[in-house]
Coordinates of C-alpha atoms in Angstrom, one line a residue:
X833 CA -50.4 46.4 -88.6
X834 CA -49.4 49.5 -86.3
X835 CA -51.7 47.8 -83.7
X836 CA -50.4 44.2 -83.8
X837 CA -46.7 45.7 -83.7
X838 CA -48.1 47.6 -79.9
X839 CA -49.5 43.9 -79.1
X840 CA -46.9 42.1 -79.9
X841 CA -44.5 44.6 -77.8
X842 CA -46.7 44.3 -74.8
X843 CA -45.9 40.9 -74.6
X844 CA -42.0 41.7 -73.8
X845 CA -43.4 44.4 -71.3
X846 CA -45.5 42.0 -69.5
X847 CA -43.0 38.8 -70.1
X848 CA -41.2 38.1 -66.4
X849 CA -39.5 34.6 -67.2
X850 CA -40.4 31.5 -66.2
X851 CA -42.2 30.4 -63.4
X852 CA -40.2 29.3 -59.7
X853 CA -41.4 26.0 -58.5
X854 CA -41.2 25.4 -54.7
X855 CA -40.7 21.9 -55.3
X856 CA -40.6 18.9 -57.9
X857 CA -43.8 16.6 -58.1
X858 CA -42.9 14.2 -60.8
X859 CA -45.8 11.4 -62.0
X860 CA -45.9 8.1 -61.2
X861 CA -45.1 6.5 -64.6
X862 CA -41.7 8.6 -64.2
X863 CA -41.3 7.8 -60.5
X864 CA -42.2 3.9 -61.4
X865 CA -41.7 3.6 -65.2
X866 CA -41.2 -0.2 -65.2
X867 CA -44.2 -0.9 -62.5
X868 CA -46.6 1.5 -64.3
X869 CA -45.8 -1.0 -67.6
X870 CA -46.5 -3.7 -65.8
X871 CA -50.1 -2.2 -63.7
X872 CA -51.3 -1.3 -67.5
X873 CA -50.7 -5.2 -68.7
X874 CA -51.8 -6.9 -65.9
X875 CA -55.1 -4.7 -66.1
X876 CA -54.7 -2.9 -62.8
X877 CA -56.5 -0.1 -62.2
X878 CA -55.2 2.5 -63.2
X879 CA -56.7 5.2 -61.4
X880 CA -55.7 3.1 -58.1
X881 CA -52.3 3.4 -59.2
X882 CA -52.0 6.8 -60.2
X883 CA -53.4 7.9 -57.0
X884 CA -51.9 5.8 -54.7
X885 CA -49.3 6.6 -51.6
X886 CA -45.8 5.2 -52.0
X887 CA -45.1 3.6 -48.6
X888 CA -41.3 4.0 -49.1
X889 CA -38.9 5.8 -51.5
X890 CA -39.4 4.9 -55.5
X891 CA -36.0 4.2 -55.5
X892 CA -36.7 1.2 -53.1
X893 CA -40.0 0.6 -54.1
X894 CA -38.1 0.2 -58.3
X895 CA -35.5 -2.5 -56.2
X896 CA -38.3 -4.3 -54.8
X897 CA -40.2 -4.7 -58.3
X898 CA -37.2 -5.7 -59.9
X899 CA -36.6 -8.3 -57.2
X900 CA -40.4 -9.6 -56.6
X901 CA -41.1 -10.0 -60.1
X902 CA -38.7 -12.8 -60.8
X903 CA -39.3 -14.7 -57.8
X904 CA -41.9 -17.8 -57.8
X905 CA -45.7 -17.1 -56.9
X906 CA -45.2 -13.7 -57.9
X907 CA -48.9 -11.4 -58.0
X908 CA -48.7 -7.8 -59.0
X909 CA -51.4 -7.1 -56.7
X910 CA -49.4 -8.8 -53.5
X911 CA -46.5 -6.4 -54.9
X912 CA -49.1 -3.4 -55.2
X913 CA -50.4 -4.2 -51.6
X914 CA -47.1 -4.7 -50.0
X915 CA -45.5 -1.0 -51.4
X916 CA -48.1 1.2 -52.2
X917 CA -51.7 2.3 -50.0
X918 CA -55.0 3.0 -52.8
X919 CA -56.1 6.8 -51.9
X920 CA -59.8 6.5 -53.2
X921 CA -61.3 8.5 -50.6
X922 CA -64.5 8.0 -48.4
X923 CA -67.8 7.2 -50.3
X924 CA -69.8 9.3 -51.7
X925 CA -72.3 11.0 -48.8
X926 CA -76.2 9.8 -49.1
X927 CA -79.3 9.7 -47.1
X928 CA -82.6 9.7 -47.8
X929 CA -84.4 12.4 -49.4
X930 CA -88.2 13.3 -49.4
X931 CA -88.9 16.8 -50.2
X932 CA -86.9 20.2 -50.5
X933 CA -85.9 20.5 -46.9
X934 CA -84.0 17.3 -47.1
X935 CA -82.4 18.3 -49.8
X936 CA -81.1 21.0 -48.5
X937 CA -79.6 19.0 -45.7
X938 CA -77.7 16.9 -48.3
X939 CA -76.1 19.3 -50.0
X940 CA -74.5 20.8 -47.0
X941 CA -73.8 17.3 -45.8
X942 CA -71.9 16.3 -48.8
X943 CA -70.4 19.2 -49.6
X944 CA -68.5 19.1 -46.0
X945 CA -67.9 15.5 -47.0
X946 CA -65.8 16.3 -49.3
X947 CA -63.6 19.0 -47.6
X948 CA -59.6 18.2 -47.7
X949 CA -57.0 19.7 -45.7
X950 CA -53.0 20.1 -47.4
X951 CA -51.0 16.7 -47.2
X952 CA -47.8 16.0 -48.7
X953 CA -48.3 11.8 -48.5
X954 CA -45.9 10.3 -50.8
X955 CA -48.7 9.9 -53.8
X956 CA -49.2 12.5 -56.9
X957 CA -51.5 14.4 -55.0
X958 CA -49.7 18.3 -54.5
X959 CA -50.8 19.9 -51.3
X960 CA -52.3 22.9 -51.8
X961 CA -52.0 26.3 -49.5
X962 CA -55.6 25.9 -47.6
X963 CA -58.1 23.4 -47.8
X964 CA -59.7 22.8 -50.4
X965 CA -62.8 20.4 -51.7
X966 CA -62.1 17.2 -53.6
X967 CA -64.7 15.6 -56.0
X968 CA -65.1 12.8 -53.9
X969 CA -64.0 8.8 -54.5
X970 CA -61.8 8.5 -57.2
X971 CA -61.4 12.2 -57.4
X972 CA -59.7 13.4 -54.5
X973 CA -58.2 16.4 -55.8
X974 CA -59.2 19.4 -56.8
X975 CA -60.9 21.0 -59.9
X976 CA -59.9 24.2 -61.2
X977 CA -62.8 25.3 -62.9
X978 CA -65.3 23.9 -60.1
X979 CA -63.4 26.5 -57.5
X980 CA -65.4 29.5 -59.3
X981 CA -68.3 27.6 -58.6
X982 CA -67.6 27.0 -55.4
X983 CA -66.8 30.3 -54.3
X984 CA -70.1 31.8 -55.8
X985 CA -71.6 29.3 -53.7
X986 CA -69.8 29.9 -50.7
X987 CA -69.9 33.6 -50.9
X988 CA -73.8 33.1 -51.4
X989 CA -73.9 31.4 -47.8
X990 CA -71.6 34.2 -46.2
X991 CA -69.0 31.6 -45.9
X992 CA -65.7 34.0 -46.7
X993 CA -63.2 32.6 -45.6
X994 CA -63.7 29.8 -47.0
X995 CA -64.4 31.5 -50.3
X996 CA -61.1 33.2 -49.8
X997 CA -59.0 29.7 -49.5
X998 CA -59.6 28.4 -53.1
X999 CA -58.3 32.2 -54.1
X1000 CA -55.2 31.6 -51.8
X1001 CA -54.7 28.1 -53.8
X1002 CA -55.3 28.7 -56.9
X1003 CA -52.6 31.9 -56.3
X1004 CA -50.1 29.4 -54.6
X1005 CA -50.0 27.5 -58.1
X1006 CA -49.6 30.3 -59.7
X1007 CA -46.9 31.3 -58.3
X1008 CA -45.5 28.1 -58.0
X1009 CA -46.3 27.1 -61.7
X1010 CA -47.1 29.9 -63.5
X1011 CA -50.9 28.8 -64.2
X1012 CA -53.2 26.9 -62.1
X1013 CA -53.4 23.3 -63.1
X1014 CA -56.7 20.8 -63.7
X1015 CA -55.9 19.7 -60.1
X1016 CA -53.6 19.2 -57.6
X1017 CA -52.1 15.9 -58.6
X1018 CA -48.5 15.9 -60.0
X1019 CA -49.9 14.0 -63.4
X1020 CA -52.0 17.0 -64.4
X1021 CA -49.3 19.6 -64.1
X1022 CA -49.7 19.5 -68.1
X1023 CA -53.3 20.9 -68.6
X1024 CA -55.2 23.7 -67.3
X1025 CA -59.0 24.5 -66.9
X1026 CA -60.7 27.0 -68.1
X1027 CA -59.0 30.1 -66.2
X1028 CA -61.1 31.4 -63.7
X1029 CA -58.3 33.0 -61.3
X1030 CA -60.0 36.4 -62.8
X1031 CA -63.3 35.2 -61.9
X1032 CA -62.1 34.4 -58.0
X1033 CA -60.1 37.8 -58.0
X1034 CA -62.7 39.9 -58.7
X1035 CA -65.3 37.9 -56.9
X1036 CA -63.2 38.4 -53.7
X1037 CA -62.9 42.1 -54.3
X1038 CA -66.3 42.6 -53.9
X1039 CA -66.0 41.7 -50.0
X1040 CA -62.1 42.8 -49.7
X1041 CA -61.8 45.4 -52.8
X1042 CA -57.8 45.7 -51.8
X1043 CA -57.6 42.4 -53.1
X1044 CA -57.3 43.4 -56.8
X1045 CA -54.3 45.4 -56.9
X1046 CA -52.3 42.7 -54.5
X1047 CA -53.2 40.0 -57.2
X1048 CA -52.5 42.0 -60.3
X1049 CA -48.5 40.1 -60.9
X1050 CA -50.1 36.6 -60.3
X1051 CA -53.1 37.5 -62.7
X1052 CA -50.1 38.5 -65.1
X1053 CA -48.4 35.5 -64.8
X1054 CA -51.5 33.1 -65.3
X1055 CA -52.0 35.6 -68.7
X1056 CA -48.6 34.8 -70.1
X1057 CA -49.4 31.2 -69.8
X1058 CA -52.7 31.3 -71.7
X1059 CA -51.3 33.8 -74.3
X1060 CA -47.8 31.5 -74.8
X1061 CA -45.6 34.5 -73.8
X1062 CA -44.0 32.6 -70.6
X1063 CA -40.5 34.0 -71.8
X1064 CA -38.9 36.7 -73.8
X1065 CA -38.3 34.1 -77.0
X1066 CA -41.7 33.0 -76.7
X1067 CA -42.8 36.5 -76.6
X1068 CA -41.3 37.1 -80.3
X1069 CA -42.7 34.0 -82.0
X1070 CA -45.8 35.9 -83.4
X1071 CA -44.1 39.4 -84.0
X1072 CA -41.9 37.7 -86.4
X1073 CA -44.0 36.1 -88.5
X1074 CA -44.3 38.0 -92.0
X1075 CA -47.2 36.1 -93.9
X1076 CA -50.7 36.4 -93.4
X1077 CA -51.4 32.9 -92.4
X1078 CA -53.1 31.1 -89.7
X1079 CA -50.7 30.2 -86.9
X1080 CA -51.2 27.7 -83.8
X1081 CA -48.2 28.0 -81.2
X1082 CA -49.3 26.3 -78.0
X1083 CA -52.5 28.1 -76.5
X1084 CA -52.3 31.1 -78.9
X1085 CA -53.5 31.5 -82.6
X1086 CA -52.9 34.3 -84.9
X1087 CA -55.2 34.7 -87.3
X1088 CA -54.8 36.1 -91.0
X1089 CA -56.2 40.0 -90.0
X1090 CA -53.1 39.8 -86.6
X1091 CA -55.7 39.2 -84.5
X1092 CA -54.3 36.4 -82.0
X1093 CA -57.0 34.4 -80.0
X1094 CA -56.8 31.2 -77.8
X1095 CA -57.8 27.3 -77.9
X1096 CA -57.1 24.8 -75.6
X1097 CA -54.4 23.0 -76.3
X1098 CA -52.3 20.1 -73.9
X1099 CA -48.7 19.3 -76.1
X1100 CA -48.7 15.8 -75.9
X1101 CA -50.2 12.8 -74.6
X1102 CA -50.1 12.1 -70.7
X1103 CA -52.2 10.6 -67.7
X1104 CA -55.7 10.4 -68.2
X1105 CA -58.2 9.2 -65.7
X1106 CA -61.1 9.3 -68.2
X1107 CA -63.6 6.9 -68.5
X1108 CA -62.6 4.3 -71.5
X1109 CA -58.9 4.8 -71.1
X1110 CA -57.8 2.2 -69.0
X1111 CA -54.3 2.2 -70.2
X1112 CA -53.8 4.9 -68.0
X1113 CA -52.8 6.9 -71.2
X1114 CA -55.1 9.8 -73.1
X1115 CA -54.2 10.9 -76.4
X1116 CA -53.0 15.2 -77.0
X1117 CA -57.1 15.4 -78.0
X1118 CA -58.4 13.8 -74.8
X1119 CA -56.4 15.7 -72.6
X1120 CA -56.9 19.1 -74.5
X1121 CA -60.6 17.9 -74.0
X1122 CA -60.1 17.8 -70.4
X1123 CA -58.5 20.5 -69.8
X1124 CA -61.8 22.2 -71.5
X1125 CA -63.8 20.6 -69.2
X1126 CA -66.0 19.3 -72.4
X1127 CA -65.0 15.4 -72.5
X1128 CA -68.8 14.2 -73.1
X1129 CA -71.2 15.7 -76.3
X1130 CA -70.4 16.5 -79.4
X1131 CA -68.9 19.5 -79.0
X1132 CA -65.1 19.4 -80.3
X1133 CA -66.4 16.5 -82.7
X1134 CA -65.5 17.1 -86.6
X1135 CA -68.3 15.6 -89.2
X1136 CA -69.4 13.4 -86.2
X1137 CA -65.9 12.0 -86.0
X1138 CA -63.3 11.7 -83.5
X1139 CA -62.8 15.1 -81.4
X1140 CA -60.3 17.7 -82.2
X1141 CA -61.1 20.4 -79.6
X1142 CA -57.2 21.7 -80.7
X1143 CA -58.5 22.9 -83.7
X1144 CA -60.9 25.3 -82.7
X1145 CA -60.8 29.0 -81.0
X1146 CA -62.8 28.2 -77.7
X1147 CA -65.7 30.3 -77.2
X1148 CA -65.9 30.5 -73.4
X1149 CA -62.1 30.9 -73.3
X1150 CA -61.9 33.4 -75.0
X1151 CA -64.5 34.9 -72.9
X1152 CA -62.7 34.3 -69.5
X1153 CA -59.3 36.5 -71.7
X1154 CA -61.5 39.0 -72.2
X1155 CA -62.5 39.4 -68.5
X1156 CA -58.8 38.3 -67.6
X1157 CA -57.7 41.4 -69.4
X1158 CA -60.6 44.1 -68.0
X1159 CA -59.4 42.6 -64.6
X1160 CA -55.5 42.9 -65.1
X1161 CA -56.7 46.8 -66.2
X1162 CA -58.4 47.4 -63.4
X1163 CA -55.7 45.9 -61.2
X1164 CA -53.1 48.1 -62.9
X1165 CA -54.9 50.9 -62.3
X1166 CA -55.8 50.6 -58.9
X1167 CA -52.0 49.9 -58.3
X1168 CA -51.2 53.2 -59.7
X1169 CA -49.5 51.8 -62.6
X1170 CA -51.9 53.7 -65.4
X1171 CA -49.7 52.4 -68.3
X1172 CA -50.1 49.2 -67.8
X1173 CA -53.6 49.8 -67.2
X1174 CA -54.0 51.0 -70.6
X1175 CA -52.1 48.2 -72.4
X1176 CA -54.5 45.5 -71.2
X1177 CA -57.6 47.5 -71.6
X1178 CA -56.3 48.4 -75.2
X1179 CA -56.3 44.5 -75.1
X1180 CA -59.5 43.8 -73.9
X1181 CA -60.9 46.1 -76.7
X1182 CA -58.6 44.2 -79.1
X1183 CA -60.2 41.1 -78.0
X1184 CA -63.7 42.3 -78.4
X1185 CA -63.4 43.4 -81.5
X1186 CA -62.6 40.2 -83.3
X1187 CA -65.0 38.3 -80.9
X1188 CA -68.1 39.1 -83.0
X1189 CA -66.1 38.4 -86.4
X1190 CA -65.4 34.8 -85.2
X1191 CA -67.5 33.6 -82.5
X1192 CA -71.1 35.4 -83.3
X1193 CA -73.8 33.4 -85.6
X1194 CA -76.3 36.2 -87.2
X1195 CA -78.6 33.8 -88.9
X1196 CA -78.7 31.7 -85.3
X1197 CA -78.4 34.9 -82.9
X1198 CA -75.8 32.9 -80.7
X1199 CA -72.1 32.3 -79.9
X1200 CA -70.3 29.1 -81.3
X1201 CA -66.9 27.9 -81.2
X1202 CA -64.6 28.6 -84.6
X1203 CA -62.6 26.0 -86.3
X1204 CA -59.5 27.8 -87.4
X1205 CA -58.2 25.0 -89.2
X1206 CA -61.1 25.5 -91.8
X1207 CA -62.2 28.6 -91.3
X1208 CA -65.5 27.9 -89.9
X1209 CA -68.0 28.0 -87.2
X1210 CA -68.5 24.7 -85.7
X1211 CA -71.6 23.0 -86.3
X1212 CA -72.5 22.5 -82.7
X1213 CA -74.2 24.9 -80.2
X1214 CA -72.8 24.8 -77.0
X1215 CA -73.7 26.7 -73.6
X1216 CA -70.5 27.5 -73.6
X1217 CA -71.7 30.1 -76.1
X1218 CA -73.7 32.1 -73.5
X1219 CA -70.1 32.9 -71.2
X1220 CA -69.4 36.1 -73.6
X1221 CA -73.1 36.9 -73.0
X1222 CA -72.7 37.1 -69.2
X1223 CA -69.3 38.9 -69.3
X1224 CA -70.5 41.6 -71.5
X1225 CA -69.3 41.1 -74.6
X1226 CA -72.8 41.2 -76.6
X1227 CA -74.6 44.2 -77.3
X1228 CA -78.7 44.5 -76.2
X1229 CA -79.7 43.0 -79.4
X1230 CA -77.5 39.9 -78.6
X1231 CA -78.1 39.4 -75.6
X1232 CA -81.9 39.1 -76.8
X1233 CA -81.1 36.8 -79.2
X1234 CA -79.4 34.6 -77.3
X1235 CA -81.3 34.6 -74.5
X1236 CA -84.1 33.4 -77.3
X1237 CA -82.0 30.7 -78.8
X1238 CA -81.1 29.7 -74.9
X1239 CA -85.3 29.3 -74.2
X1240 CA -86.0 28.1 -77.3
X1241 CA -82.8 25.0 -78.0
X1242 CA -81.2 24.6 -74.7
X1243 CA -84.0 24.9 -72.2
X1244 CA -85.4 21.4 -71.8
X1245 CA -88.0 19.9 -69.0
X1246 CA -85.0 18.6 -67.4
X1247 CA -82.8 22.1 -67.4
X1248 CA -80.4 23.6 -69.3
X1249 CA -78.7 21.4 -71.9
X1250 CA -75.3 20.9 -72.4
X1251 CA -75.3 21.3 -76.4
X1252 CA -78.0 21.8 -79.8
X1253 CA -77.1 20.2 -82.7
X1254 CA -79.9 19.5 -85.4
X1255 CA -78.3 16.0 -85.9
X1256 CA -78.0 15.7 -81.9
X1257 CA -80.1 11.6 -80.7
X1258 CA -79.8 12.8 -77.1
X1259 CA -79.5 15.6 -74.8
X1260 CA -76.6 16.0 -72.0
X1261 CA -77.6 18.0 -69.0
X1262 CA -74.5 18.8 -66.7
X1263 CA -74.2 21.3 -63.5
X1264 CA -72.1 23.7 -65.7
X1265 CA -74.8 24.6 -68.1
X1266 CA -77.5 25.4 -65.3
X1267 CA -74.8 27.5 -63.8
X1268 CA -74.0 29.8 -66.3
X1269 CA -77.8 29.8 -67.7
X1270 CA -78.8 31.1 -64.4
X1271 CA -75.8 33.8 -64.3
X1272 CA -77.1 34.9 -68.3
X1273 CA -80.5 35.2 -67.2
X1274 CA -79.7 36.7 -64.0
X1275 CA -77.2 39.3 -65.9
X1276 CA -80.4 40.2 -68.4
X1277 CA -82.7 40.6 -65.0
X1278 CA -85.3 37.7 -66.5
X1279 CA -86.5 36.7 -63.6
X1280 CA -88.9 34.3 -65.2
X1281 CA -85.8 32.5 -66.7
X1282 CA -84.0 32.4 -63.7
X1283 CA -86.6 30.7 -62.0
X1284 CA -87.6 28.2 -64.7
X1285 CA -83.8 27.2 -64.7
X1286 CA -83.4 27.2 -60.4
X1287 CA -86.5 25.5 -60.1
X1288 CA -85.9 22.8 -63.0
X1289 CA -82.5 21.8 -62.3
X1290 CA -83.7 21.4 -58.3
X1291 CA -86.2 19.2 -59.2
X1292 CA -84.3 17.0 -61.3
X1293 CA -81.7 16.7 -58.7
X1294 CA -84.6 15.9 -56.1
X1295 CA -86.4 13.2 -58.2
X1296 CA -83.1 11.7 -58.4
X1297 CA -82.1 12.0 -55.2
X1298 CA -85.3 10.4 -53.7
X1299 CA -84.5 7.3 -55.8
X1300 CA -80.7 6.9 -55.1
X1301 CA -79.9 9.1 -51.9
X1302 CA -77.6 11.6 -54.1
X1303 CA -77.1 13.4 -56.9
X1304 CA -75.0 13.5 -60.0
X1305 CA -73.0 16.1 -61.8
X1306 CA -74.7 15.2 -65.2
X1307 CA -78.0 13.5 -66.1
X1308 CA -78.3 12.3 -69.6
X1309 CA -82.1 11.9 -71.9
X1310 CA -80.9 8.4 -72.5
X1311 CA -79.3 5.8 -70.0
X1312 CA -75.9 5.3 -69.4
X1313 CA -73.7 3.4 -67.7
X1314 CA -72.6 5.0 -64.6
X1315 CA -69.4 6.6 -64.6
X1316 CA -67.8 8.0 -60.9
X1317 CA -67.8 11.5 -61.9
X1318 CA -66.7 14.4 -59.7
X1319 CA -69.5 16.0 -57.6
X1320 CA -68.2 19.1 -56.1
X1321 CA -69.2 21.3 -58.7
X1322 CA -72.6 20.0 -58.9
X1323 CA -73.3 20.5 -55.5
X1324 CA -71.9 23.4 -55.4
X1325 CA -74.6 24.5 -58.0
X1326 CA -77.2 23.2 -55.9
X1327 CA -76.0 25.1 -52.7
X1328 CA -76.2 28.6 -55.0
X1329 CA -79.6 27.5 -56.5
X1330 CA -81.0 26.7 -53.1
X1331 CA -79.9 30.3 -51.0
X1332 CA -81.2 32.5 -54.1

């Protein structure tokens, strides 16, 4: 009790009130409620819509709906043409591709393709601080998650200041917001990523090491976010709870023993650009799915039924807390501030602690997600399991395990797949998996495995590639139809698989 009373009072140290925006970016079906009605039942694109550039002010483009849609002959797509410009982007980047050495040339192609410079141009996009990469048509913002990816890559190639920009973003939003958002686009100012601003701090350090005190306030803020503690009221929701129940508030979930661990959580339904939801509308579920960055696959599924990824303590996030919190320490500390410095790594050990209780299977020797709504390990193993491997939250025996249960269930001809389930009819095999397979196996120094999963993941790109000119950011055993996912991250994997 004595340590959740010092956990819950480190939350009022830390707490700095709410976040200062620069400037309101509201979404489109509250800048255009009636005309966002009416693009959903005339079956409009939605993803056109949400996307697009207002050519004048909503207020005038509202008086010209009003006034258009009553007259004779009237077309929502003349209206939609006459006030608005679609933003899809340039097409995808292809050529053709024989052997290694033109796929080499591709990925650096591409990749440059999809560079985008700040704009403020009337449509949901946000302009960000510094360039940044978009995920190409229909996908012209950025990706939270994907900017880790990125910057190993980057960094990899000696590219540093470009590596440095998505840090200098993802702090403008931050500061801006309070948290970095899923993407730059005013519509996904509800929903995170998995939070990997720690990840871009420390990976910057290792070029500039004064970086890490300068961003220790910033890395702060992003904390509060994830740990609902944005505010002083906020702060006291857990300490004043008496019972020894479970209890969700936002992103944060005590347990029973006072141990309080995270899920992903979005509050409500909003804007979702998700394949099969044309409506323009995604359900809390969906977009608590997207902000995990795990819409596809079994994963958040309950008895094979619809997904529920609110329910469970995530794995990987509560991995990327863990580093969050060694990070913040090591910030604190190299400020000079040695009390704060304590309080998070008095965290980070609190956080460890419980990790194995919830999170580690014995009988499987691997990590899996834990339903804290029934008390339970999910029945699905993900490669998000092998996050608290790489950042050093497994002991030697672990990380042997896992590294067994990673060659033996996840490792496939194709790569590194996405999920293991005994009842699973398919495998999913997604840029994200080979990434952080590589990093595990890189971590444990087995080479062998690293090269089985470099060379594997490059030649399934490459047979691809040959056939269509490109690549995609996830391959599936069984056809599907094609869906116009983002493709920065994926070839941002490639470009780190291809300079190691």
């Amino acid at each position: 009790m004595r340590n959740f009373i010092i956990f819950c009072t480190l939350f009022l140290l830390f707490s700095c009130g709410d976040a200062v925006k620069q400037k309101e970016y509201v979404s489109p079906e509250k800048l255009f409620p009636e005309i966002f009605l009416e693009a959903q039942k005339s079956g409009f694109n939605m993803a056109e819509f949400l996307d697009a550039t207002a050519l004048y002010k909503p207020e005038e483009i509202n008086k010209n709906f009003e006034k258009q849609r009553s007259e004779k002959g009237y077309s929502f797509n003349d209206f939609f043409k006459l006030n608005f410009r679609k933003n899809t982007g340039n097409n995808i980047y292809t050529q053709k591709v024989n052997s290694s050495e033109d796929l080499i040339f591709y990925v650096e192609k591409a990749l440059g393709s999809l560079k985008r410079f700040p704009k403020d141009d009337s449509s949901s996009l946000i302009p960000t601080r510094k360039e940044y990469y978009s995920g190409g048509p229909s996908h012209e913002e950025f990706n939270y998650f994907n900017s880790f990816i990125l910057m190993k890559a980057f960094l990899e190639n000696n590219k540093i200041e470009e590596a440095e920009n998505l840090l200098l973003n993802a702090a403008q939003f931050v500061q801006d917001y309070g948290f970095v958002p899923q993407g730059n686009r005013s519509y996904l100012l509800d929903r995170s990523n998995p939070p990997v601003f720690a990840f871009l701090v420390a990976e910057m350090a290792k070029h500039k090491p004064d970086v890490l005190p300068q961003y220790a306030s910033l890395l702060t803020k992003e904390y509060q976010f994830w740990m609902a503690a944005q505010s002083k009221e906020e702060s006291q929701i857990f300490s004043n709870l008496k019972n020894n129940k479970t209890y969700a508030y936002k992103k944060a979930v005590l347990m029973p023993d006072k141990n309080l661990l995270n899920r992903y959580f979005v509050s409500s339904k909003g804007i979702s650009k998700s394949s099969g939801y044309e409506s323009g509308f995604g359900s809390q579920s969906i977009l608590t799915a997207e902000e995990s960055n795990d819409l596809e696959g079994p994963r958040w599924k309950i008895n094979g039924d619809n997904i529920s990824p609110e329910h469970f303590l995530a794995v990987d996030l509560n991995a990327f807390l863990y580093l969050m919190e060694k990070t913040l320490s090591e910030a604190y500390r190299e400020k000079g501030n040695p009390e704060y410095a304590n309080s998070f790594k008095f965290l980070a050990e609190k956080r460890r602690n419980a990790f194995n209780k919830y999170f580690w299977n014995e009988k499987l020797g691997y990590y899996r997600d834990f339903n804290f709504k029934t008390l339970s390990q999910s029945e699905v193993s993900s490669s998000a399991g092998l996050w608290p491997v790489y950042l050093g939250l497994a002991d030697k025996n672990q990380t042997s395990k896992a590294l067994f249960f990673l060659e033996k269930h996840l490792l496939k001809q194709e790569g590194v797949a996405d999920y293991y389930s005994i009842n699973a009819s398919e495998n999913i095999f997604s840029f994200k998996s080979q990434f952080i397979g590589f990093l595990v196996a890189k971590e444990a120094k087995n080479e062998v495995l690293v090269e089985t999963i470099r060379d594997r993941w490059l030649e399934t790109n490459l047979n691809f590639a040959k056939n269509n000119g490109k690549i995609e950011a996830t391959y599936f055993s069984k056809a599907k139809p094609h869906q116009p996912n983002r493709i920065d991250g994926a070839l941002g994997v490639l470009s780190f698989f291809l300079k190691q």
